[in-house]
Amino acid sequence: MNFLKIHFNKPNFLWIFLILLSLTSCRKDYDKSSENTQFPGNQPYAVTVNGSVMGMVLNQNSVPMSGAVVKAGNHQTTTNTDGIYVFHNIPLNQKGMNIRASINGFWSSSRVVYPRHNHMHHVTHTMLQRFQTGQFSAADGGEVDLSDGTSLVFGPNSIAQSTGELYSGTVSVDKRRLNPDNPLTVRYVPGMRGINQDQQEVALQSYGILAVALQTPSGQPLNLAENQTATITFPVPQSMAGSAPATLGLYRLDEVNGQWLHEGEAQLQGSSYVGEVSHFSYWGIFDDFDGVMLEGTLVNQAGAPVPNTTVTILDADGPGWETTQTDADGNFNVLVPENLNLNLMVSNLCNVTIYAQALGSISSDTDLGNITVNESEAGFSQISGNLVNCDGNPVSLASVQICWQQGCQSLMVMNGSFDVAFSWCDATAFTVSVFDFGSGETAQLTVNADNTINLGTVQLCDNPADEFINFTIDGVNVALPNPYQSIVDNQSRVNAQNSSYSFEMRWPVEGVTNSVFSNSEVQWQYSYYTTPDTSLQFQYASCGLGECENLTFTLTQVEAVGGYIEGTFEGTLDFSNGFQGVTPNAPLSGSFRVLRSQ
């Protein structure tokens, strides 16, 4: 039995604590027990609070996307069949926590939340599909243009493979412009906070953003070679044609922290800005301003909180600035530019404006207090209910997704009970899907669209999710929804994880049929971690190829690609319980069901 300490496809969870500072904060619910700690990336320090994040990952048609990988700091999970993910009670950076979603074939999506201690926060990622927009010869160099005026110019022999070796073949270019004049762009922009050339955090005004990826025709990643640059050109937005400054900052996106980092200047040449870049991801040209925090609370006319609702801050004299979503209690907070003429707009999933307010210029951190949305502008409902498990006890953590023809609204429920408001449009009935993140149990109801909806008591029992890994190890029961199947090193691999648990198994891929595999052919890996406040605990068990002597693994169903693989497992593993030593031969048993992707 080989124990791998903490090397189990998870980042190192040991937080590096820095100097304790005395901070003054104008933010509500600041927790004085918070620590200044180092988060990954470029931030010099972070104010850590415990909180939770629930999010949805959607495509451009607002259809939920399952199987998306979502990261928050050192934590990672995947979306379920409803496109929902949750991070429950994890360390979050109060100075701005980036939540990043990615899925094959789409540009990654970064959304920043400013968390409050012990609050549940909501995030929506709208994913943009990637398309090839041009090609050129790496040996000869070339230019790639889009009809919207953006262009890239590459010199000869300037492209390298991921190994660093020069590449001389055909380069495929995926490129997507985010035009600040388009009102829908704000749905895709990965935040508008940056670090300027003086290493100060600033609020940004976009003059254009370009997402770029280089790859071989077969899909292998490429980038600019060391000491090579490419010329990037952005057209001046039409709304700013008369006021465009001669020079703007050229920023690239740090996708770990969701911050734009200043890496040069772009010069105005005619009706375009032109700059030089040394690598590719998201690039933008921005004007920067000192930032202040703006916060408020959305409620309906009955005073109930309006969670998971989009709040957009607009430059009254130019394009959109920033967007955020209300948390489970209807609160929002967002970094906005100081001393500019701003407007606030609240909209629902159907892009119907349900509140608007002229803010004017803001010179300091500001709390707008309660904001009562206009229910007459769209359908509005207050929904309540109680969620219980098979024993009749409240479900500790669940999602409630309410769908109609034009979209879905998702709510997070902790401790079983909920009573909140949401906005909708053009619906006569709702489909309500409930998911228990602890057990994987589901329930689905159909209710009439009405001003008041009471679901009563909903029991989540004997209706597990379609895909799952359920297991018991050393007496602890764990349910992991949304496992994923793939082929790795000529083995069929099934794994699942959430913000606390990870579980993986592998078996030979050749001639996969319903069968019992010998212990020497199967690999296992289990891990559990938790970081409440600043403490750290680990549980870990694994066995490599030829080492799983005390386990039996049985495939009970294997369908073709697109169908299901099902199986069971039973036996023992040596079990490391944190820093308390190893428990030999800890009992392990469980079952799984997963869609076969390969």
Coordinates of C-alpha atoms in Angstrom, one line a residue:
M1 CA 0.0 0.0 0.0
N2 CA 1.5 3.3 -1.1
F3 CA 0.2 6.5 0.5
L4 CA 0.7 9.7 -1.5
K5 CA 0.4 12.2 1.3
I6 CA -1.7 15.0 -0.3
H7 CA -0.8 14.3 -4.0
F8 CA -4.3 13.2 -5.2
N9 CA -5.0 15.5 -8.1
K10 CA -6.0 18.2 -5.7
P11 CA -3.9 21.4 -5.1
N12 CA -2.1 21.8 -1.9
F13 CA -4.6 22.9 0.8
L14 CA -2.0 24.4 3.2
W15 CA -2.8 28.0 3.4
I16 CA 0.3 30.2 3.9
F17 CA -0.5 32.8 6.5
L18 CA 1.1 36.2 6.2
I19 CA 1.4 39.2 8.5
L20 CA -1.7 39.9 10.5
L21 CA -2.9 43.4 9.7
S22 CA -5.4 45.6 11.4
L23 CA -8.0 46.3 8.7
T24 CA -10.8 48.8 8.6
S25 CA -13.8 47.7 6.6
C26 CA -17.0 49.5 5.6
R27 CA -18.5 46.1 4.5
K28 CA -21.4 44.5 6.3
D29 CA -20.9 41.2 8.1
Y30 CA -17.1 41.5 8.3
D31 CA -15.9 38.7 10.5
K32 CA -13.2 39.9 12.9
S33 CA -11.9 36.3 13.2
S34 CA -10.9 36.5 9.5
E35 CA -7.3 35.9 8.6
N36 CA -5.0 37.6 6.1
T37 CA -3.8 34.7 4.0
Q38 CA -2.2 34.0 0.6
F39 CA -4.6 32.8 -2.1
P40 CA -3.1 31.5 -5.4
G41 CA -2.2 34.1 -8.0
N42 CA -1.2 37.8 -7.9
Q43 CA -3.0 39.1 -4.8
P44 CA -0.6 40.1 -2.1
Y45 CA -3.0 39.1 0.7
A46 CA -6.6 38.1 1.2
V47 CA -9.2 38.5 3.9
T48 CA -10.5 35.0 4.5
V49 CA -14.1 34.3 5.5
N50 CA -16.1 31.1 5.4
G51 CA -19.0 31.0 2.9
S52 CA -20.8 29.1 0.3
V53 CA -21.3 29.5 -3.5
M54 CA -24.0 28.1 -5.6
G55 CA -23.9 28.6 -9.4
M56 CA -25.3 27.6 -12.7
V57 CA -23.5 27.1 -16.0
L58 CA -25.5 27.9 -19.1
N59 CA -24.9 28.0 -22.8
Q60 CA -25.7 31.1 -24.9
N61 CA -29.3 29.8 -25.2
S62 CA -29.6 29.6 -21.4
V63 CA -29.6 25.8 -21.5
P64 CA -28.0 24.3 -18.4
M65 CA -24.6 22.5 -19.0
S66 CA -23.7 19.4 -17.1
G67 CA -20.2 18.2 -16.5
A68 CA -18.5 21.7 -16.4
V69 CA -15.5 21.9 -14.1
V70 CA -15.7 24.7 -11.6
K71 CA -12.9 26.0 -9.4
A72 CA -12.9 28.3 -6.4
G73 CA -9.4 28.8 -5.0
N74 CA -8.1 25.3 -4.1
H75 CA -11.6 23.7 -4.4
Q76 CA -13.0 22.1 -7.5
T77 CA -16.3 20.5 -8.4
T78 CA -18.5 19.7 -11.4
T79 CA -22.0 20.8 -12.5
N80 CA -24.9 18.3 -12.2
T81 CA -27.5 17.4 -14.8
D82 CA -29.2 20.7 -14.0
G83 CA -26.0 22.7 -14.6
I84 CA -25.8 23.5 -10.9
Y85 CA -22.7 23.3 -8.7
V86 CA -22.1 24.2 -5.0
F87 CA -19.2 25.0 -2.8
H88 CA -20.3 24.7 0.8
N89 CA -18.6 26.3 3.8
I90 CA -15.2 26.8 2.2
P91 CA -12.6 29.6 2.7
L92 CA -13.4 32.6 0.4
N93 CA -11.5 35.8 -0.2
Q94 CA -13.6 38.7 1.0
K95 CA -11.5 41.0 -1.2
G96 CA -12.9 39.3 -4.3
M97 CA -13.2 35.5 -4.9
N98 CA -13.0 34.3 -8.5
I99 CA -15.2 31.4 -9.5
R100 CA -14.1 29.8 -12.8
A101 CA -16.0 27.4 -15.0
S102 CA -14.6 25.5 -18.0
I103 CA -15.9 22.9 -20.4
N104 CA -14.5 21.5 -23.6
G105 CA -15.4 23.6 -26.7
F106 CA -16.2 26.8 -24.8
W107 CA -14.2 29.7 -23.5
S108 CA -13.7 29.6 -19.8
S109 CA -15.9 31.9 -17.6
S110 CA -14.7 33.8 -14.6
R111 CA -17.1 35.5 -12.2
V112 CA -16.0 37.4 -9.1
V113 CA -18.0 37.5 -5.8
Y114 CA -17.2 39.6 -2.7
P115 CA -18.3 37.1 -0.1
R116 CA -19.8 37.7 3.3
H117 CA -19.1 35.5 6.3
N118 CA -21.4 32.5 6.5
H119 CA -23.5 33.6 3.5
M120 CA -24.6 31.7 0.4
H121 CA -23.7 33.5 -2.8
H122 CA -25.0 33.0 -6.3
V123 CA -23.2 33.0 -9.6
T124 CA -24.2 32.4 -13.2
H125 CA -21.8 31.5 -16.0
T126 CA -22.9 31.9 -19.6
M127 CA -20.4 30.0 -21.7
L128 CA -19.3 31.2 -25.2
Q129 CA -18.7 28.5 -27.7
R130 CA -15.3 28.5 -29.4
F131 CA -14.9 28.5 -33.2
Q132 CA -12.0 28.5 -35.5
T133 CA -11.7 32.0 -37.1
G134 CA -8.5 31.6 -39.1
Q135 CA -5.3 29.8 -39.9
F136 CA -1.7 30.7 -40.8
S137 CA 1.6 29.0 -41.3
A138 CA 3.8 29.1 -38.2
A139 CA 6.9 29.0 -40.4
D140 CA 5.8 32.0 -42.5
G141 CA 3.7 34.0 -40.0
G142 CA 0.6 35.7 -41.0
E143 CA -2.4 37.8 -40.2
V144 CA -5.9 36.7 -38.9
D145 CA -8.7 39.2 -39.3
L146 CA -12.3 39.3 -38.1
S147 CA -15.0 41.2 -39.9
D148 CA -15.5 43.3 -36.7
G149 CA -12.1 45.0 -37.1
T150 CA -10.0 42.9 -34.7
S151 CA -6.8 41.4 -36.1
L152 CA -3.7 39.5 -35.0
V153 CA -0.4 39.6 -36.8
F154 CA 2.2 36.9 -36.2
G155 CA 5.9 36.9 -37.2
P156 CA 7.6 33.9 -38.8
N157 CA 8.8 31.1 -36.5
S158 CA 7.1 32.7 -33.5
I159 CA 4.9 29.8 -32.4
A160 CA 5.9 27.1 -29.8
Q161 CA 4.4 23.9 -28.7
S162 CA 3.6 23.3 -25.0
T163 CA 7.0 21.7 -24.6
G164 CA 8.7 25.0 -25.7
E165 CA 9.9 23.6 -29.0
L166 CA 9.2 25.7 -32.1
Y167 CA 6.3 24.7 -34.2
S168 CA 6.3 25.0 -38.0
G169 CA 3.0 23.6 -39.1
T170 CA -0.5 25.1 -39.6
V171 CA -1.8 27.2 -36.6
S172 CA -5.6 27.3 -36.0
V173 CA -6.8 30.4 -34.3
D174 CA -9.9 30.6 -32.1
K175 CA -10.8 34.3 -31.5
R176 CA -13.8 36.0 -29.9
R177 CA -14.4 39.7 -29.4
L178 CA -16.5 41.1 -26.6
N179 CA -17.8 44.4 -27.8
P180 CA -18.5 46.9 -25.0
D181 CA -21.2 48.5 -27.2
N182 CA -23.3 45.2 -27.1
P183 CA -25.5 45.3 -24.0
L184 CA -25.3 41.5 -23.8
T185 CA -21.5 41.5 -23.5
V186 CA -21.8 42.1 -19.7
R187 CA -23.0 38.5 -19.4
Y188 CA -19.7 37.2 -20.6
V189 CA -17.1 39.7 -19.4
P190 CA -15.0 38.1 -16.6
G191 CA -15.2 41.0 -14.2
M192 CA -14.0 44.6 -14.4
R193 CA -11.4 44.8 -11.7
G194 CA -7.7 45.1 -12.4
I195 CA -4.2 45.7 -11.1
N196 CA -2.6 48.7 -12.8
Q197 CA 1.0 49.4 -13.5
D198 CA 1.5 50.7 -9.9
Q199 CA 0.1 47.4 -8.5
Q200 CA -3.0 49.1 -7.2
E201 CA -6.5 47.6 -7.6
V202 CA -8.7 49.7 -9.9
A203 CA -12.1 49.6 -11.6
L204 CA -11.9 49.3 -15.3
Q205 CA -13.8 50.7 -18.3
S206 CA -13.6 48.4 -21.3
Y207 CA -12.7 49.6 -24.8
G208 CA -12.7 46.0 -26.0
I209 CA -11.8 42.4 -25.0
L210 CA -10.5 39.6 -27.2
A211 CA -10.3 35.9 -26.3
V212 CA -7.6 34.1 -28.3
A213 CA -6.4 30.5 -28.4
L214 CA -3.9 28.9 -30.7
Q215 CA -3.8 25.2 -31.5
T216 CA -2.7 22.6 -34.0
P217 CA -5.3 21.3 -36.5
S218 CA -5.6 18.2 -34.2
G219 CA -6.3 20.4 -31.2
Q220 CA -2.9 20.5 -29.4
P221 CA -2.3 23.8 -27.6
L222 CA 0.2 26.3 -29.0
N223 CA 1.3 29.7 -27.9
L224 CA 3.9 32.4 -28.7
A225 CA 7.5 31.3 -28.3
E226 CA 9.8 32.8 -25.7
N227 CA 10.8 36.4 -26.6
Q228 CA 8.2 36.6 -29.4
T229 CA 5.3 38.9 -29.6
A230 CA 2.2 39.3 -31.8
T231 CA 0.4 42.6 -32.8
I232 CA -3.2 42.8 -31.6
T233 CA -5.7 45.3 -33.0
F234 CA -9.0 46.4 -31.4
P235 CA -11.5 48.7 -33.1
V236 CA -12.6 51.7 -31.1
P237 CA -16.2 51.2 -29.8
Q238 CA -18.6 53.3 -31.7
S239 CA -20.0 54.9 -28.5
M240 CA -16.5 56.1 -27.7
A241 CA -15.3 57.2 -31.1
G242 CA -15.4 60.9 -30.2
S243 CA -13.6 60.5 -26.8
A244 CA -11.1 57.8 -27.2
P245 CA -7.8 58.6 -25.5
A246 CA -4.5 58.4 -27.3
T247 CA -3.2 55.6 -25.0
L248 CA -4.9 52.9 -23.0
G249 CA -3.7 50.1 -20.7
L250 CA -3.3 46.7 -22.3
Y251 CA -4.3 44.0 -19.7
R252 CA -4.4 40.3 -19.7
L253 CA -6.7 38.2 -17.5
D254 CA -5.4 36.2 -14.6
E255 CA -7.9 33.4 -14.7
V256 CA -7.0 32.2 -11.2
N257 CA -8.0 35.4 -9.4
G258 CA -10.3 36.9 -12.0
Q259 CA -8.2 40.1 -12.2
W260 CA -7.0 42.0 -15.2
L261 CA -3.2 42.6 -15.0
H262 CA -1.6 45.6 -16.7
E263 CA 1.0 44.3 -19.2
G264 CA 1.7 47.2 -21.6
E265 CA 0.0 50.0 -23.5
A266 CA -2.2 50.2 -26.6
Q267 CA -1.9 53.2 -28.9
L268 CA -4.7 54.8 -30.9
Q269 CA -4.0 54.5 -34.6
G270 CA -6.8 55.9 -36.7
S271 CA -10.0 54.1 -35.6
S272 CA -8.2 51.3 -33.8
Y273 CA -6.0 50.5 -30.8
V274 CA -2.8 48.6 -31.5
G275 CA -0.5 46.8 -29.0
E276 CA 2.0 44.0 -28.6
V277 CA 1.3 40.8 -26.6
S278 CA 3.6 37.9 -25.6
H279 CA 1.1 35.1 -24.9
F280 CA -2.6 34.4 -25.3
S281 CA -5.7 34.0 -23.3
Y282 CA -8.1 37.0 -22.7
W283 CA -6.7 40.4 -23.5
G284 CA -8.4 43.8 -23.0
I285 CA -7.8 47.5 -23.4
F286 CA -9.1 49.5 -20.5
D287 CA -9.2 52.9 -18.9
D288 CA -8.8 52.6 -15.1
F289 CA -10.3 54.4 -12.1
D290 CA -10.2 54.2 -8.4
G291 CA -12.8 51.8 -7.2
V292 CA -15.4 52.0 -4.4
M293 CA -17.8 49.2 -3.1
L294 CA -21.5 49.5 -3.8
E295 CA -23.9 47.3 -2.0
G296 CA -27.7 46.9 -1.4
T297 CA -30.4 44.4 -0.8
L298 CA -33.2 43.4 -3.2
V299 CA -36.7 42.7 -1.8
N300 CA -40.1 42.3 -3.2
Q301 CA -43.1 44.3 -2.2
A302 CA -43.8 41.9 0.7
G303 CA -40.3 42.4 2.0
A304 CA -39.0 38.9 1.0
P305 CA -35.5 38.7 -0.3
V306 CA -34.9 38.3 -4.1
P307 CA -31.9 36.0 -4.5
N308 CA -29.9 35.0 -7.5
T309 CA -30.9 38.1 -9.5
T310 CA -28.7 40.1 -11.9
V311 CA -27.7 43.6 -10.9
T312 CA -25.9 45.7 -13.5
I313 CA -24.0 48.9 -13.0
L314 CA -23.9 51.1 -16.1
D315 CA -21.8 54.1 -17.1
A316 CA -24.5 56.6 -17.8
D317 CA -22.4 58.1 -20.6
G318 CA -20.9 55.0 -22.1
P319 CA -21.0 51.2 -22.2
G320 CA -21.8 48.8 -19.4
W321 CA -19.5 48.5 -16.4
E322 CA -20.1 45.5 -14.1
T323 CA -22.6 42.9 -13.3
T324 CA -23.2 40.8 -10.2
Q325 CA -25.9 38.6 -8.6
T326 CA -27.7 38.8 -5.3
D327 CA -26.9 36.2 -2.7
A328 CA -29.4 34.0 -0.8
D329 CA -30.5 36.9 1.3
G330 CA -31.0 39.3 -1.6
N331 CA -27.7 41.2 -0.9
F332 CA -25.3 42.3 -3.6
N333 CA -21.9 44.1 -3.5
V334 CA -19.7 45.1 -6.4
L335 CA -16.6 47.2 -7.2
V336 CA -17.6 50.3 -9.2
P337 CA -15.6 53.3 -10.5
E338 CA -15.3 56.4 -8.3
N339 CA -16.8 59.7 -9.3
L340 CA -18.4 58.7 -12.6
N341 CA -22.1 59.1 -13.6
L342 CA -23.6 55.6 -12.9
N343 CA -27.0 53.9 -13.3
L344 CA -28.2 50.7 -11.6
M345 CA -30.4 48.2 -13.4
V346 CA -32.0 45.0 -12.1
S347 CA -33.1 42.4 -14.7
N348 CA -34.5 38.9 -14.7
L349 CA -33.5 35.9 -16.8
C350 CA -35.8 37.1 -19.6
N351 CA -33.8 40.4 -19.8
V352 CA -36.8 42.3 -18.5
T353 CA -35.8 45.3 -16.4
I354 CA -37.6 45.0 -13.0
Y355 CA -35.8 48.0 -11.4
A356 CA -33.7 51.0 -12.5
Q357 CA -32.1 53.9 -10.6
A358 CA -29.8 56.8 -11.5
L359 CA -27.0 56.6 -8.9
G360 CA -25.0 59.7 -10.1
S361 CA -21.3 59.8 -9.0
I362 CA -20.2 57.8 -6.0
S363 CA -17.1 58.9 -4.1
S364 CA -16.9 56.4 -1.2
D365 CA -18.2 52.9 -0.2
T366 CA -22.0 53.1 -0.3
D367 CA -24.8 51.0 1.0
L368 CA -28.1 51.6 -0.9
G369 CA -30.1 49.7 1.8
N370 CA -33.3 47.8 0.7
I371 CA -34.3 48.2 -2.9
T372 CA -37.9 47.2 -3.7
V373 CA -38.2 45.7 -7.2
N374 CA -41.2 46.5 -9.5
E375 CA -43.3 43.4 -9.6
S376 CA -45.6 44.8 -12.2
E377 CA -42.8 44.8 -14.8
A378 CA -42.8 40.9 -15.0
G379 CA -44.2 37.9 -13.3
F380 CA -43.2 37.6 -9.7
S381 CA -43.6 34.7 -7.3
Q382 CA -42.8 34.0 -3.7
I383 CA -42.0 30.3 -3.2
S384 CA -41.7 28.4 0.0
G385 CA -41.4 24.8 1.2
N386 CA -39.7 22.3 3.5
L387 CA -37.3 19.6 2.2
V388 CA -36.9 16.4 4.3
N389 CA -35.0 13.1 3.8
C390 CA -36.2 9.6 4.2
D391 CA -36.2 9.9 8.0
G392 CA -38.3 13.1 7.9
N393 CA -35.3 15.2 9.0
P394 CA -34.5 18.5 7.2
V395 CA -32.2 18.2 4.2
S396 CA -29.0 20.1 5.1
L397 CA -28.0 21.3 1.6
A398 CA -30.2 21.2 -1.5
S399 CA -30.9 23.1 -4.7
V400 CA -34.3 24.1 -6.0
Q401 CA -34.4 24.8 -9.7
I402 CA -37.6 26.4 -11.2
C403 CA -37.8 26.3 -15.0
W404 CA -40.2 27.7 -17.6
Q405 CA -39.9 28.0 -21.4
Q406 CA -37.5 30.9 -21.4
G407 CA -35.1 29.9 -18.6
C408 CA -34.5 28.6 -15.1
Q409 CA -34.0 30.2 -11.7
S410 CA -32.0 28.3 -9.1
L411 CA -32.1 28.7 -5.4
M412 CA -30.0 27.1 -2.6
V413 CA -31.7 25.7 0.5
M414 CA -29.9 25.1 3.7
N415 CA -31.4 23.3 6.7
G416 CA -34.5 22.3 4.7
S417 CA -36.7 25.4 4.8
F418 CA -37.0 28.3 2.3
D419 CA -39.2 31.3 1.5
V420 CA -37.9 33.6 -1.2
A421 CA -39.0 35.6 -4.3
F422 CA -38.1 35.3 -7.9
S423 CA -39.0 37.0 -11.2
W424 CA -40.1 35.2 -14.4
C425 CA -42.0 35.9 -17.6
D426 CA -44.5 34.3 -20.0
A427 CA -45.2 31.2 -18.0
T428 CA -48.4 29.3 -16.9
A429 CA -46.6 26.5 -15.1
F430 CA -43.2 25.7 -13.6
T431 CA -41.2 22.5 -13.5
V432 CA -39.5 22.4 -10.0
S433 CA -36.4 20.1 -9.7
V434 CA -35.0 19.5 -6.2
F435 CA -31.6 18.0 -5.6
D436 CA -30.1 16.8 -2.2
F437 CA -26.3 17.4 -2.4
G438 CA -25.8 15.1 0.5
S439 CA -27.6 12.0 -0.6
G440 CA -28.0 12.5 -4.4
E441 CA -31.8 12.1 -4.0
T442 CA -34.0 14.1 -6.4
A443 CA -37.6 15.2 -6.7
Q444 CA -39.5 16.9 -9.5
L445 CA -42.8 18.7 -9.3
T446 CA -45.1 20.7 -11.7
V447 CA -46.8 23.8 -10.2
N448 CA -48.9 26.6 -11.6
A449 CA -47.3 30.0 -12.1
D450 CA -48.8 32.1 -9.3
N451 CA -47.9 35.0 -7.0
T452 CA -47.6 32.6 -4.1
I453 CA -46.3 29.0 -4.4
N454 CA -46.1 26.7 -1.3
L455 CA -44.5 23.4 -2.1
G456 CA -45.4 22.1 1.3
T457 CA -43.1 19.2 2.6
V458 CA -41.1 17.6 -0.2
Q459 CA -39.5 14.3 0.8
L460 CA -36.3 13.4 -1.1
C461 CA -36.3 9.6 -0.8
D462 CA -35.8 6.5 -3.0
N463 CA -35.2 8.6 -6.1
P464 CA -31.4 8.9 -6.6
A465 CA -29.8 10.9 -9.4
D466 CA -29.3 9.2 -12.7
E467 CA -25.5 9.3 -12.3
F468 CA -23.8 8.8 -8.9
I469 CA -21.0 7.2 -6.9
N470 CA -22.3 6.2 -3.5
F471 CA -19.9 4.7 -1.0
T472 CA -19.3 4.0 2.7
I473 CA -15.7 4.1 4.0
D474 CA -14.8 3.5 7.6
G475 CA -18.5 4.0 8.6
V476 CA -18.9 7.3 6.7
N477 CA -21.7 7.5 4.0
V478 CA -20.9 9.7 1.0
A479 CA -23.0 10.4 -2.1
L480 CA -21.2 12.0 -5.1
P481 CA -23.5 13.0 -8.0
N482 CA -22.3 13.7 -11.6
P483 CA -19.4 11.2 -12.0
Y484 CA -17.5 11.4 -15.3
Q485 CA -16.1 8.4 -17.3
S486 CA -13.0 8.7 -19.6
I487 CA -10.2 6.6 -20.9
V488 CA -6.8 7.2 -19.3
D489 CA -3.7 5.1 -19.9
N490 CA -5.7 2.4 -21.5
Q491 CA -8.0 2.2 -18.4
S492 CA -11.6 3.1 -18.0
R493 CA -11.7 5.8 -15.4
V494 CA -14.7 7.0 -13.3
N495 CA -14.3 9.8 -10.9
A496 CA -16.4 12.3 -9.1
Q497 CA -15.8 15.2 -6.6
N498 CA -17.4 18.0 -4.8
S499 CA -16.0 20.8 -2.6
S500 CA -15.0 18.2 0.1
Y501 CA -14.7 14.7 -1.4
S502 CA -12.9 13.0 -4.3
F503 CA -13.3 9.4 -5.4
E504 CA -11.8 7.6 -8.4
M505 CA -11.6 4.0 -9.7
R506 CA -9.9 2.6 -12.8
W507 CA -10.1 -0.8 -14.6
P508 CA -8.9 -2.3 -17.9
V509 CA -10.6 -0.9 -21.0
E510 CA -10.0 -3.9 -23.3
G511 CA -13.1 -6.0 -23.9
V512 CA -15.3 -4.3 -21.4
T513 CA -18.2 -6.6 -20.5
N514 CA -20.2 -7.4 -17.5
S515 CA -17.6 -9.0 -15.3
V516 CA -15.8 -9.2 -12.0
F517 CA -12.3 -7.8 -12.2
S518 CA -9.4 -9.3 -10.2
N519 CA -8.0 -7.0 -7.6
S520 CA -4.7 -6.7 -9.4
E521 CA -6.5 -5.0 -12.3
V522 CA -8.2 -2.2 -10.4
Q523 CA -6.9 1.1 -9.0
W524 CA -8.7 3.2 -6.3
Q525 CA -8.2 6.6 -4.8
Y526 CA -10.3 8.3 -2.1
S527 CA -9.8 11.6 -0.4
Y528 CA -11.6 13.9 2.0
Y529 CA -10.6 17.4 3.1
T530 CA -12.1 20.2 5.1
T531 CA -10.8 23.6 6.0
P532 CA -13.2 25.2 8.5
D533 CA -11.8 28.5 9.6
T534 CA -8.0 27.9 9.5
S535 CA -7.8 24.2 10.6
L536 CA -6.9 21.5 8.2
Q537 CA -8.0 17.8 8.2
F538 CA -7.3 15.0 5.7
Q539 CA -8.7 11.6 5.1
Y540 CA -7.0 9.5 2.4
A541 CA -7.0 6.0 1.0
S542 CA -5.6 4.5 -2.2
C543 CA -4.1 1.5 -3.8
G544 CA -2.3 1.3 -7.1
L545 CA -2.2 -1.3 -9.9
G546 CA -1.6 -4.7 -8.4
E547 CA -2.0 -3.5 -4.8
C548 CA -5.8 -3.8 -4.3
E549 CA -5.7 -7.2 -2.6
N550 CA -8.8 -6.8 -0.4
L551 CA -11.3 -5.4 -2.9
T552 CA -13.8 -6.9 -5.2
F553 CA -15.0 -4.8 -8.2
T554 CA -18.0 -5.9 -10.3
L555 CA -19.4 -4.4 -13.4
T556 CA -23.2 -5.1 -13.5
Q557 CA -24.0 -3.3 -16.7
V558 CA -22.0 -1.9 -19.6
E559 CA -23.8 -0.2 -22.4
A560 CA -22.5 1.3 -25.6
V561 CA -21.1 4.9 -25.6
G562 CA -24.0 7.2 -24.6
G563 CA -25.5 4.5 -22.4
Y564 CA -24.7 3.7 -18.7
I565 CA -22.0 1.8 -16.9
E566 CA -23.0 0.4 -13.5
G567 CA -21.1 -1.5 -10.9
T568 CA -20.4 -2.3 -7.2
F569 CA -17.4 -2.6 -5.0
E570 CA -16.6 -4.1 -1.6
G571 CA -13.6 -4.8 0.5
T572 CA -11.1 -2.9 2.6
L573 CA -8.5 -0.2 2.2
D574 CA -5.8 1.1 4.6
F575 CA -7.3 4.4 5.7
S576 CA -5.4 7.6 6.8
N577 CA -7.6 9.7 9.0
G578 CA -6.0 13.1 9.0
F579 CA -2.9 13.4 11.2
Q580 CA -4.2 10.6 13.6
G581 CA -2.4 7.8 11.8
V582 CA -3.5 4.9 9.6
T583 CA -6.4 2.6 10.2
P584 CA -5.6 -0.7 8.4
N585 CA -8.3 -2.6 6.5
A586 CA -11.0 0.0 6.8
P587 CA -14.2 -1.3 5.3
L588 CA -15.2 0.2 1.9
S589 CA -18.4 -0.6 -0.1
G590 CA -20.5 1.2 -2.6
S591 CA -22.0 1.4 -6.1
F592 CA -21.9 3.7 -9.1
R593 CA -23.8 4.6 -12.3
V594 CA -22.3 6.8 -15.0
L595 CA -22.9 7.7 -18.6
R596 CA -20.3 6.1 -20.8
S597 CA -18.5 8.8 -22.8
Q598 CA -15.8 6.7 -24.4

